[in-house]
Short mmCIF file of C-alpha atoms and ligand atoms in Angstrom, two decimals:
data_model
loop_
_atom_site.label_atom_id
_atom_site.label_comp_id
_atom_site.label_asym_id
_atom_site.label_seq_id
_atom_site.Cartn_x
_atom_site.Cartn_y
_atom_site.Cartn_z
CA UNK O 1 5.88 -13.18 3.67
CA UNK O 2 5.64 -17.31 3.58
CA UNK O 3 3.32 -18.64 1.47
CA UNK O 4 1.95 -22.20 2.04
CA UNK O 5 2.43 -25.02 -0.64
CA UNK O 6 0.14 -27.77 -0.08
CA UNK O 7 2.12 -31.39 -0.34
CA UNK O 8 -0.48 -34.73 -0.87
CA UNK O 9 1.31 -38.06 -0.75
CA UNK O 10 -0.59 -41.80 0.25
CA UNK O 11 1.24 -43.55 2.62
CA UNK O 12 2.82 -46.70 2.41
CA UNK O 13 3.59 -49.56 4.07
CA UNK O 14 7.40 -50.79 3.88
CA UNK O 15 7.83 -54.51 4.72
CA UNK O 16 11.21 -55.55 5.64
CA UNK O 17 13.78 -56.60 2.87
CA UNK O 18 11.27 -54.69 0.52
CA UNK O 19 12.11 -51.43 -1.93
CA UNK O 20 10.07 -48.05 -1.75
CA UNK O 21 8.29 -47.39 -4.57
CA UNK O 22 8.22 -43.81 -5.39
CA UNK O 23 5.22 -41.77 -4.02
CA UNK O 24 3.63 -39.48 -7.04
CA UNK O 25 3.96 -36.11 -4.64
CA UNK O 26 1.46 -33.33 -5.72
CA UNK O 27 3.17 -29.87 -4.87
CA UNK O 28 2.26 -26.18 -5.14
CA UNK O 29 5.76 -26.41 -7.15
CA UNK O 30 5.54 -22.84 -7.95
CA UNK O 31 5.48 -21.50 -4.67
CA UNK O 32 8.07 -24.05 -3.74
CA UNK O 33 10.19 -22.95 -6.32
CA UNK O 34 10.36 -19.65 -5.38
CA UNK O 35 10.77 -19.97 -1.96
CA UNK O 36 13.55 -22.68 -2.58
CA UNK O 37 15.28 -19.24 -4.32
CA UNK O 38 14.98 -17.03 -1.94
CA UNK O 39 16.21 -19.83 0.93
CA UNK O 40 19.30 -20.42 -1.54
CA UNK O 41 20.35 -16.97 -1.92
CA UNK O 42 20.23 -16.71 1.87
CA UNK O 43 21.98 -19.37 2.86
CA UNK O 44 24.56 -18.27 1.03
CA UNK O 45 24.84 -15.63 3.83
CA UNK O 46 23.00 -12.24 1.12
CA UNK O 47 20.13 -10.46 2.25
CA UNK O 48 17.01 -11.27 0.22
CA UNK O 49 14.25 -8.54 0.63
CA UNK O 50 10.57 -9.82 -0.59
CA UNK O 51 8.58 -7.27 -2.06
CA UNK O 52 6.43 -6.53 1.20
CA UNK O 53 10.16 -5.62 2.67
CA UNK O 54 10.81 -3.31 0.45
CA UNK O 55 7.26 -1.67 -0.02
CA UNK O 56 6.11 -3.40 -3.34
CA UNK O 57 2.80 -1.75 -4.60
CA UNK O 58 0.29 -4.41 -6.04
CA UNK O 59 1.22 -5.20 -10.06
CA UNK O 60 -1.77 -5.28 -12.62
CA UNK O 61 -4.38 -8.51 -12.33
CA UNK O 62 -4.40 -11.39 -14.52
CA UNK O 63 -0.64 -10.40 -15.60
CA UNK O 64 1.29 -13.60 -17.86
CA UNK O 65 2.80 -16.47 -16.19
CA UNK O 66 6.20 -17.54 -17.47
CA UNK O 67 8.07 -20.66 -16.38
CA UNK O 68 10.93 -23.06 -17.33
CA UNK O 69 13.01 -20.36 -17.68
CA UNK O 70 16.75 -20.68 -19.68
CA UNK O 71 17.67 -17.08 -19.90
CA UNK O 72 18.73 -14.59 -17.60
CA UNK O 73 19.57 -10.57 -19.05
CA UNK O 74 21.45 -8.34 -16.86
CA UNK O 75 20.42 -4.63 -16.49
CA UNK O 76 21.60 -1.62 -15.09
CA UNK O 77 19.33 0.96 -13.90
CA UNK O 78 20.15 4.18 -16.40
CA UNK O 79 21.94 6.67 -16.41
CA UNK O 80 20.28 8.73 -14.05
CA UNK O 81 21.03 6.33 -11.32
CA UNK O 82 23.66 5.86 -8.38
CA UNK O 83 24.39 3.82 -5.61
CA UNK O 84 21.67 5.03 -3.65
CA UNK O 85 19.31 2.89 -0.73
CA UNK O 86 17.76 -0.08 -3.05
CA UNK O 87 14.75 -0.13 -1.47
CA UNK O 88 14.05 3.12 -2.63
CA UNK O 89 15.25 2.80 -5.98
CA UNK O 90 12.93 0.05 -6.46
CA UNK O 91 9.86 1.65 -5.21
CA UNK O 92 10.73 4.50 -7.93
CA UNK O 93 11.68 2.09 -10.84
CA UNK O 94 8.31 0.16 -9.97
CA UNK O 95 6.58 3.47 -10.38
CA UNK O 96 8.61 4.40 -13.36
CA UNK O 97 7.32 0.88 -15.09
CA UNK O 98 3.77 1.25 -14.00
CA UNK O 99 3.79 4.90 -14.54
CA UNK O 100 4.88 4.09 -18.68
CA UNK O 101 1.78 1.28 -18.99
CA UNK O 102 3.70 -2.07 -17.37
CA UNK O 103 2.07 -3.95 -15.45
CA UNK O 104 4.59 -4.15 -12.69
CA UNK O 105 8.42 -3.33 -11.93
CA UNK O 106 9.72 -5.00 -15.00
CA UNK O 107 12.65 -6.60 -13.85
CA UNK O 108 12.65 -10.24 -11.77
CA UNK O 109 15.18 -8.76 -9.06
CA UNK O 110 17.36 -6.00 -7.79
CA UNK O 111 20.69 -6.02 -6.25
CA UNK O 112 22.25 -2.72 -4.40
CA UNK O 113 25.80 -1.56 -3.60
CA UNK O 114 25.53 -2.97 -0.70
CA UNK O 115 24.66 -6.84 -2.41
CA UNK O 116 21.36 -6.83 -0.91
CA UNK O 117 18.82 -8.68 -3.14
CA UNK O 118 14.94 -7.36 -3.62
CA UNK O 119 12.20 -9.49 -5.21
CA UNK O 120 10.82 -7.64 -8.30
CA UNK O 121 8.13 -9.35 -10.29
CA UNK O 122 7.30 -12.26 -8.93
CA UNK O 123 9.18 -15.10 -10.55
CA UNK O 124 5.90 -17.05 -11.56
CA UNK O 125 5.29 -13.75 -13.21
CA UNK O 126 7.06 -13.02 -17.15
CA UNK O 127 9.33 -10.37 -17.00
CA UNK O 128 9.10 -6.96 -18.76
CA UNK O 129 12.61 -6.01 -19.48
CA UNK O 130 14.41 -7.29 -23.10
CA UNK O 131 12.55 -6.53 -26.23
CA UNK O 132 10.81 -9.58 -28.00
CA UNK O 133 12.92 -11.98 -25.44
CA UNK O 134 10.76 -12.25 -22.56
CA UNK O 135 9.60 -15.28 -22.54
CA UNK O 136 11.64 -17.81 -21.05
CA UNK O 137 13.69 -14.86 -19.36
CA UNK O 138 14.68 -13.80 -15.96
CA UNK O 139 15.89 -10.15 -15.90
CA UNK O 140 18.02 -8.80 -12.75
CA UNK O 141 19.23 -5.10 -12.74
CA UNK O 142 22.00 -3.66 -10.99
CA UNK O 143 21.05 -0.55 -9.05
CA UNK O 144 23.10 1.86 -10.35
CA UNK O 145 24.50 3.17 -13.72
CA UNK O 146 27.18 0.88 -15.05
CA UNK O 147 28.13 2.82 -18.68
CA UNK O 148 31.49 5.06 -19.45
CA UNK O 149 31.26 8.55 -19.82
CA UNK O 150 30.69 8.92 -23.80
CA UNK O 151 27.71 6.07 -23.89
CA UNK O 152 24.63 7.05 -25.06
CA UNK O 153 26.41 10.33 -27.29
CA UNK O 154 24.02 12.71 -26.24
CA UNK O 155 24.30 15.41 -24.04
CA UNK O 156 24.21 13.67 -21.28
CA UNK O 157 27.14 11.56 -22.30
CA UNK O 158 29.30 15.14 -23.38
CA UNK O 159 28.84 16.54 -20.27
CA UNK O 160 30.32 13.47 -18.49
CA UNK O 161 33.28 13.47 -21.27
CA UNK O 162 34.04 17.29 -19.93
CA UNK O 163 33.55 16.56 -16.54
CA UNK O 164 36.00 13.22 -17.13
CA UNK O 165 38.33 15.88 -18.90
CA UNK O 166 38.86 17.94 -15.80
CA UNK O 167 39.54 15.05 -13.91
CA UNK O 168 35.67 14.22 -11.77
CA UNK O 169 35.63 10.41 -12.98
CA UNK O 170 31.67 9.88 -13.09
CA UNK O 171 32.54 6.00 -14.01
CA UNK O 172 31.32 3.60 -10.97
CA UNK O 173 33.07 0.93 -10.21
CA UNK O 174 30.72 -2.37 -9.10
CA UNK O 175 31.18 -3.23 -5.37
CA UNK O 176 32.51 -6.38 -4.95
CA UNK O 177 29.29 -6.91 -2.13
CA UNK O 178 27.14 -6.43 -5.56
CA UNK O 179 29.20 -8.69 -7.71
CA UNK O 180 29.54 -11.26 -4.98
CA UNK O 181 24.76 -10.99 -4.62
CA UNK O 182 24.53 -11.44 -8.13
CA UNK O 183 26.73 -14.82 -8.44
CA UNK O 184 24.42 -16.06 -5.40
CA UNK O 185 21.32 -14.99 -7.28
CA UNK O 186 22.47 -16.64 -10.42
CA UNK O 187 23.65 -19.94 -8.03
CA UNK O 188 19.90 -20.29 -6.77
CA UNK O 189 18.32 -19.67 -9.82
CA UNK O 190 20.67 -22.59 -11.66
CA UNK O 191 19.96 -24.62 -8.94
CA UNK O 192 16.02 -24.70 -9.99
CA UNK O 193 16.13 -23.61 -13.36
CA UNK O 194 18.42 -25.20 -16.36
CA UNK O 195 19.35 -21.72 -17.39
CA UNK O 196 21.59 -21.44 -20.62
CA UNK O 197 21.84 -18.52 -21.33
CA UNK O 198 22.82 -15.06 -19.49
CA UNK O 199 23.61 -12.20 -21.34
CA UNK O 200 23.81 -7.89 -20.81
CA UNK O 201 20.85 -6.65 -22.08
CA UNK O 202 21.74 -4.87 -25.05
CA UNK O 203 23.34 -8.05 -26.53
CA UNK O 204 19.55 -9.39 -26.98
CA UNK O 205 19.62 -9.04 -30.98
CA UNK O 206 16.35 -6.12 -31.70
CA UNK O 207 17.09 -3.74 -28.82
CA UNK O 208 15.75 -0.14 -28.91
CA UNK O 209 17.27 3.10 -27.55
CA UNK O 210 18.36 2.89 -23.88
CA UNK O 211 18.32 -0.88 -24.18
CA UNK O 212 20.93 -0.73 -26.56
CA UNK O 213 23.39 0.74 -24.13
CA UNK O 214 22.08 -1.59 -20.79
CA UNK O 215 24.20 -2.47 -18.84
CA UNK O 216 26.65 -0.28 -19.78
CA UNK O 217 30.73 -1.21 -21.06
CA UNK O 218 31.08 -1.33 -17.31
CA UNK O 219 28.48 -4.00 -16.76
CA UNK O 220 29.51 -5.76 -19.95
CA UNK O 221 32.28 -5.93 -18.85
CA UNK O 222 30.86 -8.29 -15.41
CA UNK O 223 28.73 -9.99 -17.98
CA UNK O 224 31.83 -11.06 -19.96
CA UNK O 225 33.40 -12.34 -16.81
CA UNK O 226 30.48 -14.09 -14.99
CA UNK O 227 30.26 -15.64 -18.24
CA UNK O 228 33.36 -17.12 -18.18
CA UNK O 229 33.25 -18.35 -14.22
CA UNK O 230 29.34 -20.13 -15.41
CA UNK O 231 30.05 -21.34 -18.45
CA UNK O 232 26.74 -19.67 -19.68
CA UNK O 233 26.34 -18.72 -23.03
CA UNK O 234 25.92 -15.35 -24.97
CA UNK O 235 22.14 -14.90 -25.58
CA UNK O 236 20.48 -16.83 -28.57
CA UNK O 237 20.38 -15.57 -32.26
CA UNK O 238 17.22 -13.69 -33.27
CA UNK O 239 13.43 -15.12 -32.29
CA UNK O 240 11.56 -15.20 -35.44
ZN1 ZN V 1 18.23 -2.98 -19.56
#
């Protein structure tokens, strides 16, 4: 779906041998900005899915803007996750969230196997998705599970050592597709945002049980490399 921005300038009158002066322009900037996103990412030739494509149910009222973001975390979805259709990992992660008190899908966007893209919380919308570091934060998640067989040292993590053992590797490897969506993401959102910072999610100082292991050593492992190609930065020190 398009929304309309509204655009208000005066018009002027140019008289030969004479400069422009700048017209103030009022703009739903916004709107603008997000649509300018979602054009980026597809011009870059990746398949951006709104949240009416993928079958979005309606977040909470009156939820908290955010804006001017500088950060962006990196997720993965868990554990119990594979490289399954994205649209339909969505709809369950958005019921997951809402289902646990959020007030919608907690993440910003989604990217499949396949390097399709989906809209999560609207980007005038702050996130849900890094402990005490939301503000100012953009979080995208990789749908699938991105960790080694022994993270997490529970049972679910010993099971996947024995299974490893006898030779059934249960480590994914990211599809190039995926890696290829996520630079384009992170291209269109520099190219509205000054973003600084981009980080996996458990190197956000404070994090708490499965957020200490997202995105996995796999998907640190991305992190440590997109980090590199961007010039980004690890995520800041501690908020106070
Ligand atoms: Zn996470």
């Amino acid at each position: 779906m398009t929304n309309l921005f509204a655009t208000q300038a005066t018009a002027q009158e140019i008289k030969p041998g004479e400069f422009m002066c700048p017209i103030p322009i009022t703009v739903n900037d916004r709107a603008a900005t997000r649509e300018a996103i979602i054009k980026k990412v597809r011009s870059l030739n990746t398949t951006f899915l709104e949240r009416s494509s993928w079958g979005a149910v309606k977040g909470k009222p009156d939820m908290v803007m955010d804006w001017d973001y500088t950060m962006i975390a990196l997720h993965h979805a868990g554990r119990s996750h594979s490289c399954t259709p994205g649209a339909e990992q969505m709809q369950e992660i958005q019921k997951g969230h809402l289902s646990q008190k959020y007030d919608d899908i907690g993440y910003h966007f989604g990217i499949d196997c396949t390097g399709q893209v989906y809209e999560g919380r609207d980007i005038r919308l702050q996130g849900s998705s890094v402990l005490k570091f939301n503000t100012g934060l953009i979080g995208i998640v990789l749908l699938e599970n991105l960790t080694t067989p022994e993270e997490g040292g529970d049972w679910v993590a010993k099971g996947r050592v024995a299974l490893d053992s006898l030779g059934y590797s249960t480590t994914n490897v990211i599809p190039a597709a995926q890696i290829t969506a996520l630079m384009h993401l992170i291209d269109a959102l520099k190219s509205v945002f000054v973003i600084k910072h981009f980080g996996g999610h458990r190197e956000y100082p404070g994090q708490a049980s499965e957020g200490k292991i997202c995105p996995g050593n796999i998907g640190m492992e991305l992190v440590r490399n997109l980090r590199a190609k961007t010039q980004l930065l690890p995520p800041p020190a501690p908020q106070e």
